[in-house]
Coordinates of C-alpha atoms in Angstrom, one line a residue:
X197 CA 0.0 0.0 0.0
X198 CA 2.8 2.3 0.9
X199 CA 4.3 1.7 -2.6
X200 CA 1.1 2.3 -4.6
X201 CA 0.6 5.6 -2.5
X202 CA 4.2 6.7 -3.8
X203 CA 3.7 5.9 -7.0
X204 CA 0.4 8.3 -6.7
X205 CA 2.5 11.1 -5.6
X206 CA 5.2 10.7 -7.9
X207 CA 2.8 10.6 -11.0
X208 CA 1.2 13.4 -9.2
X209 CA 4.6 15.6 -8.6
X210 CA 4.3 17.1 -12.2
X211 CA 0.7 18.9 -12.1
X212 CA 1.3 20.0 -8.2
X213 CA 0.8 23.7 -9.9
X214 CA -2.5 22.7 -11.2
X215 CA -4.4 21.6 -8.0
X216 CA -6.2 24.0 -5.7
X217 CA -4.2 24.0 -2.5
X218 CA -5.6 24.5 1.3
X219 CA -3.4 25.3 3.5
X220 CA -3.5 23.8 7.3
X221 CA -2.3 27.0 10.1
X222 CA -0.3 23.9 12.1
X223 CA 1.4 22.0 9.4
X224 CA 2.5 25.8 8.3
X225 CA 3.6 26.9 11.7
X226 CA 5.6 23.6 11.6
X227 CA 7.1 23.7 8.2
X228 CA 7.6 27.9 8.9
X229 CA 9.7 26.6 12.6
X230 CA 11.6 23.6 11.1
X231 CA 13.1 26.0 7.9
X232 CA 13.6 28.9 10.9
X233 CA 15.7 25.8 12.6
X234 CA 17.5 25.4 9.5
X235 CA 18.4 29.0 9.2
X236 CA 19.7 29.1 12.5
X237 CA 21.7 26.1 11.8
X238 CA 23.4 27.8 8.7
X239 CA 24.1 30.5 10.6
X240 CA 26.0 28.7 13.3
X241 CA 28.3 27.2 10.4
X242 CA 29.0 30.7 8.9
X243 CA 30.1 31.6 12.5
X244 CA 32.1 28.5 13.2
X245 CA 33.8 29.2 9.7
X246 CA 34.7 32.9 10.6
X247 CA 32.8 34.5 8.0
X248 CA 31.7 37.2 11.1
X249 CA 35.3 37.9 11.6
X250 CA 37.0 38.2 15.1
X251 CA 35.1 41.0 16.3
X252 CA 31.6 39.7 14.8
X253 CA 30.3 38.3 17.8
X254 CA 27.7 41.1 18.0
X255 CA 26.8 40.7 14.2
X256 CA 25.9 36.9 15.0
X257 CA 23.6 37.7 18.0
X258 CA 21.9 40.1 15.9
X259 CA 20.9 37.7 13.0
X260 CA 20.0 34.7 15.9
X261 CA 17.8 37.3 17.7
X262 CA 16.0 37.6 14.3
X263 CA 15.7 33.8 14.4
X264 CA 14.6 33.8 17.5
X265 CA 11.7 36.6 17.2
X266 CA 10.2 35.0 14.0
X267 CA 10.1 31.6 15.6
X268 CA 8.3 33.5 19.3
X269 CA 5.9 35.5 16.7
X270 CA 5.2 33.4 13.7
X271 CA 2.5 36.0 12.6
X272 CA 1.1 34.6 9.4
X273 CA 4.5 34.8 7.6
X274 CA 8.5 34.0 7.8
X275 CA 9.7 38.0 9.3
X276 CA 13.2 37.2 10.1
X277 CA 14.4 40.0 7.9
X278 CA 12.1 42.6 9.6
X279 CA 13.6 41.8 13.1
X280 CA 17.1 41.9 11.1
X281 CA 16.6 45.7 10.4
X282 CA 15.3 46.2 13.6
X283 CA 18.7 45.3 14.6
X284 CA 20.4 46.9 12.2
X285 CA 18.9 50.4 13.1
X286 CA 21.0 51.2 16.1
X287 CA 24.0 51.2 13.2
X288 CA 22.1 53.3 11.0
X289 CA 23.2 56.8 12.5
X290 CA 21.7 59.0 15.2
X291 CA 18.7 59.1 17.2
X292 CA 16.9 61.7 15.2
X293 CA 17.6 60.3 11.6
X294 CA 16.2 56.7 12.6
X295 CA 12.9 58.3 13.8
X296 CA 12.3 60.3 11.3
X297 CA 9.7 59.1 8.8
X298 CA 10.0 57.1 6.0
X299 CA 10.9 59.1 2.5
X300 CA 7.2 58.0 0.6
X301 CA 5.0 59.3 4.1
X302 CA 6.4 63.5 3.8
X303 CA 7.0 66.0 0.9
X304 CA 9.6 66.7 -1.7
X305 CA 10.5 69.6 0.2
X306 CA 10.8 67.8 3.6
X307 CA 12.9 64.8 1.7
X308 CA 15.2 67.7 0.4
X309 CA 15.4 69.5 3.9
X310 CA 16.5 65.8 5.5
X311 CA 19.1 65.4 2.4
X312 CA 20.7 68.2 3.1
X313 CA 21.0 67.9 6.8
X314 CA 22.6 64.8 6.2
X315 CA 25.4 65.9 3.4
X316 CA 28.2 66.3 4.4
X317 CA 29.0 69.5 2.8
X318 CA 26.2 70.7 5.0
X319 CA 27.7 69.2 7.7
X320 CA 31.2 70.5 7.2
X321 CA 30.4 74.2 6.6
X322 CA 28.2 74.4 10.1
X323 CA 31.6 72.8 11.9
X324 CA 33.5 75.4 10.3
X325 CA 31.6 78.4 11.1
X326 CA 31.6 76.8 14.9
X327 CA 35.1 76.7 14.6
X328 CA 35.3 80.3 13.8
X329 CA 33.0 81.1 16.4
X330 CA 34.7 79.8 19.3
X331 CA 38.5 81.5 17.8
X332 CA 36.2 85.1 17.5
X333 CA 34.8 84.4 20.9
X334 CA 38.0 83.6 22.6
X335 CA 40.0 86.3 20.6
X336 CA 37.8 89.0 21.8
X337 CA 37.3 87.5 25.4
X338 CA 40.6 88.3 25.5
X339 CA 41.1 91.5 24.4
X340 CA 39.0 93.2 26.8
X341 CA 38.7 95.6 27.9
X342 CA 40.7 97.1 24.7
X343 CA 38.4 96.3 22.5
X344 CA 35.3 99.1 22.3
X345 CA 36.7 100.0 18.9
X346 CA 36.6 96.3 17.7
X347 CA 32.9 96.0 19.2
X348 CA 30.9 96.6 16.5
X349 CA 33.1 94.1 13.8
X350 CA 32.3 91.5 16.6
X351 CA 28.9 92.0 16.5
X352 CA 28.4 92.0 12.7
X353 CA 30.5 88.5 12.6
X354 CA 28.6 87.0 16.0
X355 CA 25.0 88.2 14.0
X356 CA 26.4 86.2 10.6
X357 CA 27.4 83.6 12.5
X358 CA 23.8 83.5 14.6
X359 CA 22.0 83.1 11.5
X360 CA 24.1 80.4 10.2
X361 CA 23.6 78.8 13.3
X362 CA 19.8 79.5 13.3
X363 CA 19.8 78.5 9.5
X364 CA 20.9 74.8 10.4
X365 CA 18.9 74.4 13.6
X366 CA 16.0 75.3 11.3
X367 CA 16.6 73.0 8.8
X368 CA 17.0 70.1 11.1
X369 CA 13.7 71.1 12.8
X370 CA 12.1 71.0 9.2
X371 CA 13.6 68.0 8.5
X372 CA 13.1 65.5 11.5
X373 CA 9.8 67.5 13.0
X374 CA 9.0 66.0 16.4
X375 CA 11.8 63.3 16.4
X376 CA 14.1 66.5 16.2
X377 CA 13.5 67.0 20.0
X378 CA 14.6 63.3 20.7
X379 CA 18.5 63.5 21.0
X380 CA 19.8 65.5 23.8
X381 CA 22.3 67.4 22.0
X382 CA 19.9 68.7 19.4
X383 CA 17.9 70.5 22.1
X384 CA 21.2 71.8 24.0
X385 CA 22.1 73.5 20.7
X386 CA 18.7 74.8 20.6
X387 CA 18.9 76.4 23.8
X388 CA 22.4 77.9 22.4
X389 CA 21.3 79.5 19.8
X390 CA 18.3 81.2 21.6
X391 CA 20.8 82.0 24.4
X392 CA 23.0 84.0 21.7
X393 CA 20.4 85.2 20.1
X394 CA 19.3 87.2 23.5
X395 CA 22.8 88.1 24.1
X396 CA 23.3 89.8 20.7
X397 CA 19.7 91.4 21.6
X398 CA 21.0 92.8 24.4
X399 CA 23.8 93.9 23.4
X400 CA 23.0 95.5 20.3
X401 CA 20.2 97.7 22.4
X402 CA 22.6 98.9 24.9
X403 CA 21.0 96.8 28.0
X404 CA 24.0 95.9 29.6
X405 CA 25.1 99.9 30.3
X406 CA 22.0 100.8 31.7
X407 CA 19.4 98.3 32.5
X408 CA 22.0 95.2 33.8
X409 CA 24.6 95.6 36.2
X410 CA 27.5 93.9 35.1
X411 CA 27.3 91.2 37.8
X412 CA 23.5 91.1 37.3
X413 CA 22.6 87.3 37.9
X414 CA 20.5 87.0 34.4
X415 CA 23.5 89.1 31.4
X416 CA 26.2 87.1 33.5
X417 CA 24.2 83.6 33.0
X418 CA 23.7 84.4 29.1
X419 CA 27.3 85.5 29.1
X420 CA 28.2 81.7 30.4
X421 CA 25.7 80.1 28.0
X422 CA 27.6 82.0 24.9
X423 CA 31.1 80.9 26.3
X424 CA 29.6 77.0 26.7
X425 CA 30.0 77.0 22.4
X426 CA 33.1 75.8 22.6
X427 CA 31.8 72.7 24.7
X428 CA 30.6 71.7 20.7
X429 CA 34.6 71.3 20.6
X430 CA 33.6 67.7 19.5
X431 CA 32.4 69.0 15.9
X432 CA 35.2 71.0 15.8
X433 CA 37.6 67.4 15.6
X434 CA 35.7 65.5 13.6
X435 CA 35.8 68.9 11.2
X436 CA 39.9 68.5 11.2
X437 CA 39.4 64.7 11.1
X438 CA 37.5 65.3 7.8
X439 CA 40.3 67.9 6.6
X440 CA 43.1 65.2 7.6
X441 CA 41.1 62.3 5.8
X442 CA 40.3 64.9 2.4
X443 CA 44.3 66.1 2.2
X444 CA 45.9 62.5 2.6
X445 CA 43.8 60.5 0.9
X446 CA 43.2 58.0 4.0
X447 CA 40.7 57.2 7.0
X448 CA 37.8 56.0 8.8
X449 CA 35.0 56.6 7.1
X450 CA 32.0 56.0 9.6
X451 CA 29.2 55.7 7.0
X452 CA 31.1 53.6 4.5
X453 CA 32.0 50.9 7.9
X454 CA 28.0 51.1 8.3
X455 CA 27.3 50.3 4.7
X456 CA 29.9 47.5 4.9
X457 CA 28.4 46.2 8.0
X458 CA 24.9 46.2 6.3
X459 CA 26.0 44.6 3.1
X460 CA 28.1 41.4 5.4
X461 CA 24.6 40.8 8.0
X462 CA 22.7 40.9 4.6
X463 CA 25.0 38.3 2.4
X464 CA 24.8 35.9 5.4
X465 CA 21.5 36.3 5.5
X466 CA 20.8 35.7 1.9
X467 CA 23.1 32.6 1.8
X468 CA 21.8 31.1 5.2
X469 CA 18.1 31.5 3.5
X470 CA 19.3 29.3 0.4
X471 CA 21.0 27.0 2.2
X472 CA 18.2 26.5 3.8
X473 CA 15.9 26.2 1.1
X474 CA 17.8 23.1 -0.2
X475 CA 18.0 21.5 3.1
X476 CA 14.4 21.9 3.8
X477 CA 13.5 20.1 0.1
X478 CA 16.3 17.6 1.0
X479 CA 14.9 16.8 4.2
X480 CA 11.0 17.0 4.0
X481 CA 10.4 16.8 -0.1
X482 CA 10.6 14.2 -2.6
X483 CA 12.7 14.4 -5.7
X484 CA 14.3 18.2 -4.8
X485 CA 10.9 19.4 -4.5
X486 CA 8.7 20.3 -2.2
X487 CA 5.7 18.3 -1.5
X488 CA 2.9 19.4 0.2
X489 CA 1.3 23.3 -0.2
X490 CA 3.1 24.5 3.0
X491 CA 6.3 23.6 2.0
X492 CA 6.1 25.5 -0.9
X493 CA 4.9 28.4 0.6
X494 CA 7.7 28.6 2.8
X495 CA 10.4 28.5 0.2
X496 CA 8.5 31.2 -2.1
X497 CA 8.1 33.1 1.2
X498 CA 12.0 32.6 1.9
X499 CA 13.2 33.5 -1.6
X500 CA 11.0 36.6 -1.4
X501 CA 13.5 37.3 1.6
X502 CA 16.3 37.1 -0.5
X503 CA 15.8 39.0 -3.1
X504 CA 14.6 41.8 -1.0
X505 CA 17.4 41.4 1.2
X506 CA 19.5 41.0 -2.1
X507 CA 18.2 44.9 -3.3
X508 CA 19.3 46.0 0.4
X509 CA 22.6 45.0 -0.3
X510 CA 22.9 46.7 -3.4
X511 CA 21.7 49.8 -2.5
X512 CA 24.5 49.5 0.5
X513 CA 26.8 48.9 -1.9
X514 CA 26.2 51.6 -4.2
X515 CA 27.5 53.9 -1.6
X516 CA 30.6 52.5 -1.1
X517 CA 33.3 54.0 -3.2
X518 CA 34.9 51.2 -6.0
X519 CA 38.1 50.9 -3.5
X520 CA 35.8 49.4 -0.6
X521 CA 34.3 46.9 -3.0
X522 CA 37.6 46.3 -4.4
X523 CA 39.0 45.6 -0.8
X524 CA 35.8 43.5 0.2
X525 CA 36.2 41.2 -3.0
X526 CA 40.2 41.0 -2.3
X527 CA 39.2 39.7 1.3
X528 CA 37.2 37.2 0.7
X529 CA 39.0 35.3 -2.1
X530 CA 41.9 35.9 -0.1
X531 CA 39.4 34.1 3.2
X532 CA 39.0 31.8 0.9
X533 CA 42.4 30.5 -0.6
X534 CA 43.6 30.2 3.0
X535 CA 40.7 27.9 3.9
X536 CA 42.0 25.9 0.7
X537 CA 45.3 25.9 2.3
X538 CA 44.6 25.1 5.7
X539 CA 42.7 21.8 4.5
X540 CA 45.6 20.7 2.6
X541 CA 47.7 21.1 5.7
X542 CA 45.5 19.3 7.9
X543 CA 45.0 16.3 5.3
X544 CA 48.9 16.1 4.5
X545 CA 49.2 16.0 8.5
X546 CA 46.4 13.5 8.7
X547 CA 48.2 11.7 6.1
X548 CA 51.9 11.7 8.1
X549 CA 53.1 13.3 4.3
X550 CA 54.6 16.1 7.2
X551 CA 55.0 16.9 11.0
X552 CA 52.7 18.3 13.2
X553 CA 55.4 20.6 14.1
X554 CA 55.9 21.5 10.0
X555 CA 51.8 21.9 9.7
X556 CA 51.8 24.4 13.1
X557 CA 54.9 26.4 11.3
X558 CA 52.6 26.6 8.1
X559 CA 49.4 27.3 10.0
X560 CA 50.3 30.3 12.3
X561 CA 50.7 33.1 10.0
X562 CA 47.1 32.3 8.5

């Protein structure tokens, strides 16, 4: 009986597309939990083969926690890829940039107000102008009380610099609305600029001769607020870090390391999902295919996964500069002809064709 009943499935294997399908929830919870099993299984060998590197311990929790979450949810549909960019976020810059909403839900003007915040052009310029500030600040701290005839040349630069300083505050307000508010250092500046701007108010309607003492409690508090600029020294080094790295043609880029990151938790991704897919059809299918309904749903559902995860990697990718790819490609073949060679040392060992000592000597600078 078991024989004839085989030989109905097998003549049947061809026209599976052709029969209306009904799905059972439990067998696809199942089938969904046993190809999540296998995922996690393929991810284990790419860490046990070093493919995360030395340092990649955090990268492997990361795509195990995305495991883990679609097994504990199992809402309908495999989501292991939505949990994996949930875990890729805290990588994707600050605070305010990863609230902010997605490009399709605001306007053109909005999209180009968030561009710009995030160039770094845009970013370069506004470190500069702090740079000045804080020199003109100190420069003229110092010169007191010599300085009346200098006064009003430091007001007209302190009232550029204001609006330049107002002009970026305003675009980042524009561009990240509410979520703006969400990083501490966004509202300090804030409070900075409106600090500065009193000052300047002040100063420009002759307050401080004959309204404020000079050690009244409120001019001397604004006075410390527009000398705590220079505690935005932080901008002022990466600015010279990003002079350093333009002149010698070298550094770290932060956002390039990011895009790297993103396109290595994505290729292990993609090739744990394939891996996967053959196991499963090995394991629970008959003649490399998969049987019943649910197990075909599962690998269109999976290879779904990797294409969309395959269009996140290129887009990653595209903002790497040629010499990253370049360095990433001459990495892994070079992973990969020294996993060649190890092998051969360990099965000419195996094989007594040299010494343990000989294969050790060979081994250690791999």
């Amino acid at each position: 009986v078991g024989s004839g009943h085989d030989d109905e499935l097998d003549e049947d294997l061809p026209n599976i597309g052709m029969r209306p399908m009904s799905f059972d929830p439990l067998l696809m919870v199942s089938a969904r939990n046993a190809f999540m099993e296998l995922v996690r299984a393929n991810y284990c060998e790419q860490i046990n083969d070093g493919f995360f590197g030395q340092h990649g311990g955090g990268r492997a929790e990361a795509l195990l926690h995305s495991v883990e979450g679609t097994i504990a949810s199992n809402e309908g549909k495999l989501n292991d890829l939505t949990f994996l960019q949930q875990e890729l976020e805290p990588m994707s810059g600050t605070p305010d940039e990863a609230a902010s909403p997605p490009p399709h839900t605001t306007s053109g003007l909005a999209n180009g107000a968030r561009s710009l915040a995030k160039s770094q052009r845009f970013q370069t310029f506004v470190s500069a102008s702090i740079m000045v500030s804080v020199i003109i600040d100190i420069v003229y701290d110092s010169m007191k009380p010599n300085s009346e005839s200098l006064r009003p040349m430091w007001l007209g630069v302190s009232i550029g610099l204001l609006a330049i300083f107002l002009l970026e505050q305003s675009v980042r307000l524009f561009a990240y609305k509410t979520a703006y508010f969400k990083k501490a250092s966004n509202v300090f500046d804030a409070l900075l600029v409106l600090l500065t701007t009193i000052g300047i108010i002040l100063e420009l309607s002759g307050m401080k001769n004959w309204v404020f003492a000079a050690d009244f409690w409120v001019f001397r508090l604004i006075r410390v607020f527009r000398l705590i600029v220079p505690t935005r020294v932080a901008d002022a080094i990466q600015f010279w870090q990003q002079i350093k790295k333009k002149f010698s043609g070298k550094g770290f880029s932060e956002e390039q390391a990011i895009c790297m990151e993103h396109i290595l938790m994505y290729t292990a991704f993609c090739k744990a999902h394939v891996h996967a897919q053959h196991e499963f059809v090995e394991f629970f299918g008959r003649k490399h295919m998969p049987l019943p309904g649910e197990q075909a749903c599962v690998i269109l559902e999976s290879h779904t996964l990797v294409y969309k995860a395959s269009v996140a990697t290129l887009k990653a990718a595209a903002s790497l500069d040629q010499e990253a790819l370049d360095d990433i490609n001459i990495l892994r073949e070079g992973s990969n002809a020294v996993k060649t060679m190890r092998k051969l040392i360990s099965q000419a060992q195996e094989q007594n064709m040299i010494s343990s000592s000989a294969a050790e000597t060979l081994m250690e600078p791999m």
